[in-house]
Amino acid sequence: MTEMKKNLNLTRRLALTGAFAALVIVLGITKLGFITLGPTVSITILHVPVILICLLAGLPEGLFVGATFGILSLIQASMNPSTLLDPLFVNPLFSVVPRMLVAVVAWGLWTLFTNVSKLRKENIIGITALFFGLFYICFTNILPTHLGIGLTLLSTAIIWLVLVNASKVPLTVFAGLTGFLSTLAHTLLVIGFIYMFKGAYIREALGGVGFFGFIAMLGMNVVFEALAATIICVAVYAGLYIAGNRKSKLSQEA
């Protein structure tokens, strides 16, 4: 019976991995993964399947779907370059590696949130302080200072409340937080790798704009991407949870 359950679990994980990898390809090829919200705001949700598979299956599966996303970016950049950064994405260091690291971040956050009830109070304080620093660096460089500080305080307060009341917080909330934070990490990782290894090229192309200056240029795009990822992660996780409960009830009745 145990062996059968293991086989079913493995089959489920393989099916999910294949489904989310295929979803990345479909979203990328059809351009459905790129959403235009206005004349100056355009976002991508291609990274969201990478986050979701980490929530539903685990890190190895997340790395595979992340690699699929990166390879797709590499192929599209080499065959149909359309932006300033596309020539750089032909290099797997910029197109593949950051997307795989997003899986590591998403898996790490999900593991932290779902095990936070085991942490001591001083650990929670330290984690909250770390998030405050990351939020401050990110938001104050993306948004106007007063708005960035306000969003930093609000985000930190949410993190603190969630961590302190972890045992009472639904997993769907943790799924949303993981989606939000992993999306921010996706942007920082991709742009960070570019500036780390091709800083001179990108600064010259952008007229001397530095790392945080470029992040600021992306501005609201980053925020809307994070919000979109949050909504999708919550909706998908909640939907699968409800479907799973219904299936369990039907099995018991049978």
Phi, psi and omega in degrees: 000317179297318180296322179295318179296321178297317180295319177296320179295317178296317179299318179297316181294319178295319179296316179297317180299313179297320181295315182287326176296317177296323179297319177301315182296315180297313180298323181286315183291319183276352183069011177290343179279001178243122185242125178264120181260352182174181182297336183239000182237117177224132184235163175239145175240017182296335181278345185297318176301329177297317179293314184297319181293330176292323178291322190265336185233311181142184185290312181304318179294322177296320178297321179295312180293324175298318177296322177299315177301314182294317180295321176299316178299318180298312181297315181294323180292326181279329183269327184217066180294133183225352180232172180299326185272346185304319178301332179285329184286355172292337177275123181300340178298330181258332184264326187258309187302311180299326181290327175287325178292331175300321177298320179297316179297312182298315179297318179297316179295315180298318178296318178298309185296321184279352178240010187294336180296343180273352183278152175276165186300319181294329176293320180295320178298316180297317179296318179297318178298321178297315179297321178302314179298317180294317179298316183297312180299317184288303188290322182287344176263345178266319188246167172306147189307310183296322179289321179297318178294317179299315180292326177298312180296318180296314181296319180295320179298319179296314179301314181299313181297320180293316182293319181293325183251034187304321183293339182259354186272128177297150179297336179296327177293317177297324178297317178296316178297319178297318178297316182296308184290323179293328178292317175300317180297323179301312179296314182296323180291313182297308180293323179298316179296321180297314180289331180291320186251341180227037184301317182297317181297311185289325178295319179294318181293329183258013177071037176089007180290131180274186184303303183290333174296320179290320176300320179296325178298326179286330171038245187295335177304315181297315181297314180293325176298317180296318179294319179297317179297321179299311182297316182294316181298317179297313183297314182293313182295317179297318179298316180292325178295314179296316179297321179295320179294320179296320180295320179296317180296320179295323179295319180294321180292325179291000000 
